[in-house]
Amino acid sequence: MRTPLCVGNWKMYGTLAEARPLATGVRDGLRRVKDVQVVLCPPFTALAAVGEIVAGSSLALGAQNCHPEPSGAYTGEVAPPMLAELGCRYVILGHSERRREMGESDELINRKVRSALTHGLTPILCVGETAEERRQGLTFTTVEGQLRAGLAEVAAEAMAGVVLAYEPVWAIGTGANATPAQAGEVHGYLRGLLSELSSKDVASSIRIVYGGSVKPENAEVLAAEGEIDGALVGGASLNAQAFVTIVKKTAHAGAVRGN
Ligand code: PGA
């Protein structure tokens, strides 16, 4: 079945002085852990250093964003081939902080998704409703719109190379996670849409991870829910011990689920 995936999204935290010991701590803490994939997404400036630390381990490197074009006159931007050159295999796209703070549209996110796939990066496409949208009963409408737009013009076979992250905006950085049932319901809905957009086989192979206040205390019950294939972790990924615990609990729940 689907191998669980845990992604550490360090956001704008991590000078080299902070990033090196954090990456080393995670790598060393996970030496003997099996049946789970782990991706560290430090800031751009720490990608090379973290890449050196995780080289030869089972940890993969990911970026938090990219530009849709492979090169060009885009001051301050970073292109997918530059990330691939540093050893990145994943890139987080459509995070709600970028949708909100940087005004990223579904159309721009879609261009980034297609470009990432072209350049050999696995997009981790984030979708999620705000508290107000949930209150108004618009959760499914919102995530459906983001999913359809984000994957527009992605060929059915290429969709197998995407990871989806359901991140309700109200759960990010608030300490209030979605319950396994709330997340499971949305994940199931998203998988149904994926099936419609690609095929049942492709849809059942795509990892849909949950993000929003995942911590050592709730990682296991979340990952035990059949539709939750792992975690996108913000705050708790900045503490090596906490993140290692989350990964171990996710792996354990995934193994139990698989049996
Ligand atoms: P959080 O962030 O774990 O701090 O809630 C998750 C995310 O934004 O990806």
Short mmCIF file of C-alpha atoms and ligand atoms in Angstrom, two decimals:
data_model
loop_
_atom_site.label_atom_id
_atom_site.label_comp_id
_atom_site.label_asym_id
_atom_site.label_seq_id
_atom_site.Cartn_x
_atom_site.Cartn_y
_atom_site.Cartn_z
CA MET A 1 0.00 0.00 0.00
CA ARG A 2 1.02 3.64 0.32
CA THR A 3 4.22 4.26 2.28
CA PRO A 4 3.55 6.95 4.89
CA LEU A 5 5.31 10.26 4.36
CA CYS A 6 6.38 12.85 6.93
CA VAL A 7 7.46 16.27 5.74
CA GLY A 8 9.16 18.85 7.95
CA ASN A 9 8.28 22.34 6.77
CA TRP A 10 10.75 24.59 8.56
CA LYS A 11 9.20 27.75 7.09
CA MET A 12 11.39 30.85 7.61
CA TYR A 13 13.29 29.29 10.49
CA GLY A 14 16.81 28.02 10.29
CA THR A 15 20.02 29.96 9.97
CA LEU A 16 22.85 27.58 9.15
CA ALA A 17 23.78 27.59 12.83
CA GLU A 18 20.28 26.26 13.61
CA ALA A 19 19.67 24.12 10.54
CA ARG A 20 22.80 21.95 10.80
CA PRO A 21 22.17 20.55 14.30
CA LEU A 22 18.45 20.15 13.57
CA ALA A 23 19.07 18.12 10.40
CA THR A 24 21.77 16.08 12.14
CA GLY A 25 19.49 15.34 15.08
CA VAL A 26 16.67 14.18 12.81
CA ARG A 27 19.00 12.05 10.70
CA ASP A 28 20.59 10.37 13.71
CA GLY A 29 17.26 9.87 15.46
CA LEU A 30 15.80 8.08 12.45
CA ARG A 31 18.70 5.79 11.55
CA ARG A 32 16.82 2.59 12.23
CA VAL A 33 13.32 3.67 11.27
CA LYS A 34 11.67 1.80 8.41
CA ASP A 35 8.41 1.89 6.48
CA VAL A 36 8.17 5.67 6.28
CA GLN A 37 9.58 8.34 3.99
CA VAL A 38 10.86 11.58 5.46
CA VAL A 39 11.46 14.90 3.73
CA LEU A 40 13.13 17.95 5.27
CA CYS A 41 12.20 21.32 3.76
CA PRO A 42 14.56 23.97 5.14
CA PRO A 43 14.73 27.55 3.82
CA PHE A 44 16.52 27.92 0.45
CA THR A 45 19.65 29.20 2.15
CA ALA A 46 20.07 26.00 4.16
CA LEU A 47 19.27 23.51 1.36
CA ALA A 48 22.90 22.82 0.43
CA ALA A 49 24.02 22.36 4.04
CA VAL A 50 21.07 20.13 4.96
CA GLY A 51 21.55 18.23 1.69
CA GLU A 52 25.11 17.36 2.74
CA ILE A 53 23.94 16.20 6.16
CA VAL A 54 21.20 13.91 4.83
CA ALA A 55 23.22 12.59 1.87
CA GLY A 56 23.49 8.81 2.10
CA SER A 57 20.65 8.58 4.64
CA SER A 58 17.03 7.73 3.95
CA LEU A 59 15.98 11.36 4.41
CA ALA A 60 15.06 13.35 1.32
CA LEU A 61 15.44 17.06 0.72
CA GLY A 62 12.59 19.36 -0.29
CA ALA A 63 12.08 23.07 -0.93
CA GLN A 64 9.23 25.27 0.28
CA ASN A 65 8.50 26.95 -3.03
CA CYS A 66 9.76 27.42 -6.57
CA HIS A 67 9.15 29.66 -9.56
CA PRO A 68 7.30 28.15 -12.53
CA GLU A 69 9.95 29.12 -15.09
CA PRO A 70 13.24 27.20 -15.45
CA SER A 71 15.24 30.47 -15.62
CA GLY A 72 14.71 34.10 -16.48
CA ALA A 73 14.63 37.69 -15.33
CA TYR A 74 12.77 37.08 -12.06
CA THR A 75 14.66 38.87 -9.33
CA GLY A 76 14.71 37.01 -6.05
CA GLU A 77 13.15 33.81 -7.37
CA VAL A 78 14.45 30.24 -7.40
CA ALA A 79 13.88 27.88 -10.35
CA PRO A 80 13.13 24.15 -10.24
CA PRO A 81 16.40 23.08 -11.94
CA MET A 82 18.34 24.97 -9.25
CA LEU A 83 16.54 22.95 -6.59
CA ALA A 84 17.08 19.68 -8.44
CA GLU A 85 20.78 20.50 -8.73
CA LEU A 86 20.99 20.79 -4.93
CA GLY A 87 19.47 17.35 -4.56
CA CYS A 88 15.88 18.41 -3.84
CA ARG A 89 13.32 15.80 -4.74
CA TYR A 90 10.21 17.51 -3.38
CA VAL A 91 8.76 21.00 -3.36
CA ILE A 92 5.87 22.32 -1.26
CA LEU A 93 3.45 24.30 -3.45
CA GLY A 94 0.30 26.23 -2.70
CA HIS A 95 0.89 26.50 1.03
CA SER A 96 -1.82 28.66 2.58
CA GLU A 97 0.78 31.09 3.92
CA ARG A 98 1.90 31.76 0.34
CA ARG A 99 -1.65 31.89 -0.98
CA ARG A 100 -2.50 34.47 1.67
CA GLU A 101 0.72 36.45 2.24
CA MET A 102 2.06 36.42 -1.31
CA GLY A 103 -1.30 36.37 -3.07
CA GLU A 104 -0.54 33.15 -4.95
CA SER A 105 -3.43 32.21 -7.21
CA ASP A 106 -4.57 28.73 -8.16
CA GLU A 107 -3.40 29.50 -11.69
CA LEU A 108 0.14 30.33 -10.56
CA ILE A 109 0.24 27.29 -8.29
CA ASN A 110 -0.81 25.11 -11.23
CA ARG A 111 2.06 26.46 -13.34
CA LYS A 112 4.45 25.66 -10.51
CA VAL A 113 3.07 22.14 -10.13
CA ARG A 114 3.49 21.42 -13.84
CA SER A 115 6.98 22.90 -13.88
CA ALA A 116 8.06 20.91 -10.82
CA LEU A 117 6.89 17.69 -12.47
CA THR A 118 8.74 18.56 -15.68
CA HIS A 119 11.95 19.06 -13.71
CA GLY A 120 11.73 15.85 -11.74
CA LEU A 121 10.48 17.31 -8.46
CA THR A 122 7.54 15.84 -6.57
CA PRO A 123 5.07 18.65 -5.84
CA ILE A 124 3.47 18.56 -2.40
CA LEU A 125 0.30 20.42 -3.35
CA CYS A 126 -1.43 22.01 -0.34
CA VAL A 127 -5.17 22.62 -0.15
CA GLY A 128 -7.36 23.63 2.75
CA GLU A 129 -10.27 25.74 3.86
CA THR A 130 -10.35 28.69 6.25
CA ALA A 131 -12.36 28.62 9.48
CA GLU A 132 -14.97 30.85 7.85
CA GLU A 133 -15.29 28.54 4.85
CA ARG A 134 -15.77 25.57 7.16
CA ARG A 135 -18.41 27.48 9.12
CA GLN A 136 -20.28 28.21 5.93
CA GLY A 137 -20.19 24.57 4.84
CA LEU A 138 -17.76 25.34 2.02
CA THR A 139 -14.97 22.93 2.98
CA PHE A 140 -15.47 20.53 0.09
CA THR A 141 -16.14 23.30 -2.42
CA THR A 142 -12.92 25.05 -1.43
CA VAL A 143 -10.62 22.04 -1.53
CA GLU A 144 -12.22 20.77 -4.72
CA GLY A 145 -11.59 24.10 -6.45
CA GLN A 146 -7.98 24.17 -5.26
CA LEU A 147 -7.38 20.58 -6.31
CA ARG A 148 -8.94 20.86 -9.76
CA ALA A 149 -7.16 24.15 -10.48
CA GLY A 150 -3.85 22.97 -9.03
CA LEU A 151 -3.81 19.85 -11.19
CA ALA A 152 -5.28 21.39 -14.34
CA GLU A 153 -3.59 20.07 -17.46
CA VAL A 154 -1.55 17.55 -15.51
CA ALA A 155 -1.72 14.28 -17.46
CA ALA A 156 -3.45 11.42 -15.68
CA GLU A 157 -0.24 9.32 -15.52
CA ALA A 158 1.78 12.29 -14.20
CA MET A 159 -0.60 12.67 -11.29
CA ALA A 160 0.96 9.60 -9.72
CA GLY A 161 4.01 11.82 -9.13
CA VAL A 162 2.15 14.25 -6.89
CA VAL A 163 1.68 14.33 -3.12
CA LEU A 164 -1.38 16.09 -1.77
CA ALA A 165 -1.47 17.85 1.61
CA TYR A 166 -4.75 18.71 3.27
CA GLU A 167 -4.03 21.62 5.56
CA PRO A 168 -7.08 23.35 7.03
CA VAL A 169 -5.97 26.95 7.50
CA TRP A 170 -7.58 27.10 10.94
CA ALA A 171 -5.36 24.26 12.14
CA ILE A 172 -2.01 25.67 11.00
CA GLY A 173 0.11 26.93 13.86
CA THR A 174 -2.91 27.18 16.15
CA GLY A 175 -2.45 24.05 18.24
CA ALA A 176 -5.96 22.99 17.18
CA ASN A 177 -5.58 20.06 14.80
CA ALA A 178 -8.40 18.62 12.72
CA THR A 179 -9.70 15.41 14.25
CA PRO A 180 -8.82 12.20 12.41
CA ALA A 181 -12.48 11.98 11.37
CA GLN A 182 -12.54 15.55 10.01
CA ALA A 183 -9.33 15.05 8.06
CA GLY A 184 -10.31 11.55 6.94
CA GLU A 185 -13.55 12.85 5.50
CA VAL A 186 -11.77 15.48 3.39
CA HIS A 187 -9.01 13.07 2.35
CA GLY A 188 -11.62 10.58 1.17
CA TYR A 189 -13.32 13.31 -0.82
CA LEU A 190 -10.01 14.37 -2.39
CA ARG A 191 -9.17 10.79 -3.31
CA GLY A 192 -12.54 10.46 -5.03
CA LEU A 193 -11.74 13.54 -7.10
CA LEU A 194 -8.28 12.22 -7.93
CA SER A 195 -9.89 9.05 -9.15
CA GLU A 196 -12.12 11.06 -11.44
CA LEU A 197 -9.17 13.16 -12.71
CA SER A 198 -6.84 10.20 -13.30
CA SER A 199 -7.88 6.62 -12.61
CA LYS A 200 -8.78 4.55 -9.60
CA ASP A 201 -5.33 2.92 -9.63
CA VAL A 202 -3.43 6.20 -9.80
CA ALA A 203 -5.68 7.76 -7.16
CA SER A 204 -5.15 4.90 -4.76
CA SER A 205 -1.37 5.28 -5.08
CA ILE A 206 -1.26 9.02 -4.30
CA ARG A 207 -0.25 10.00 -0.78
CA ILE A 208 -2.59 12.49 0.92
CA VAL A 209 -0.89 13.81 4.04
CA TYR A 210 -2.47 15.93 6.75
CA GLY A 211 -0.99 19.19 8.06
CA GLY A 212 -2.02 21.55 10.84
CA SER A 213 -0.76 21.32 14.43
CA VAL A 214 0.61 17.80 14.09
CA LYS A 215 2.62 17.04 17.22
CA PRO A 216 4.00 13.99 19.04
CA GLU A 217 0.75 13.69 21.01
CA ASN A 218 -1.61 13.44 18.02
CA ALA A 219 0.58 11.94 15.27
CA GLU A 220 -0.39 8.36 15.97
CA VAL A 221 -4.17 8.76 16.04
CA LEU A 222 -4.05 10.86 12.89
CA ALA A 223 -1.91 8.34 11.01
CA ALA A 224 -4.11 5.48 12.19
CA GLU A 225 -6.98 6.93 10.15
CA GLY A 226 -7.06 4.94 6.92
CA GLU A 227 -7.15 7.95 4.60
CA ILE A 228 -4.27 9.86 6.24
CA ASP A 229 -0.95 8.89 4.66
CA GLY A 230 1.36 10.94 6.84
CA ALA A 231 1.99 14.45 8.06
CA LEU A 232 3.15 17.86 6.91
CA VAL A 233 4.64 19.29 10.07
CA GLY A 234 5.47 22.93 10.71
CA GLY A 235 6.24 24.05 14.26
CA ALA A 236 6.98 20.61 15.69
CA SER A 237 9.50 19.88 12.93
CA LEU A 238 11.81 22.53 14.39
CA ASN A 239 12.54 20.28 17.35
CA ALA A 240 14.51 17.18 16.31
CA GLN A 241 13.18 15.02 19.10
CA ALA A 242 9.57 16.01 18.51
CA PHE A 243 9.84 15.44 14.77
CA VAL A 244 11.57 12.08 15.23
CA THR A 245 8.75 11.02 17.56
CA ILE A 246 6.13 12.10 15.01
CA VAL A 247 7.87 10.10 12.28
CA LYS A 248 8.14 7.00 14.47
CA LYS A 249 4.49 7.20 15.50
CA THR A 250 3.41 7.70 11.90
CA ALA A 251 5.48 4.71 10.80
CA HIS A 252 4.04 2.59 13.58
CA ALA A 253 0.45 3.56 12.81
CA GLY A 254 1.06 2.95 9.10
CA ALA A 255 2.47 -0.51 9.79
CA VAL A 256 -0.50 -1.39 12.00
CA ARG A 257 -2.87 -0.09 9.32
CA GLY A 258 -1.13 -2.14 6.64
CA ASN A 259 -1.61 -5.40 8.56
P1 PGA B 1 2.03 23.61 11.92
O1 PGA B 1 2.23 24.00 10.37
O2 PGA B 1 2.45 22.17 12.06
O3 PGA B 1 2.94 24.55 12.66
O4 PGA B 1 0.60 23.80 12.24
C1 PGA B 1 1.90 23.11 9.35
C2 PGA B 1 2.21 23.74 8.02
O5 PGA B 1 2.01 24.96 7.86
O6 PGA B 1 2.65 23.06 7.08
#
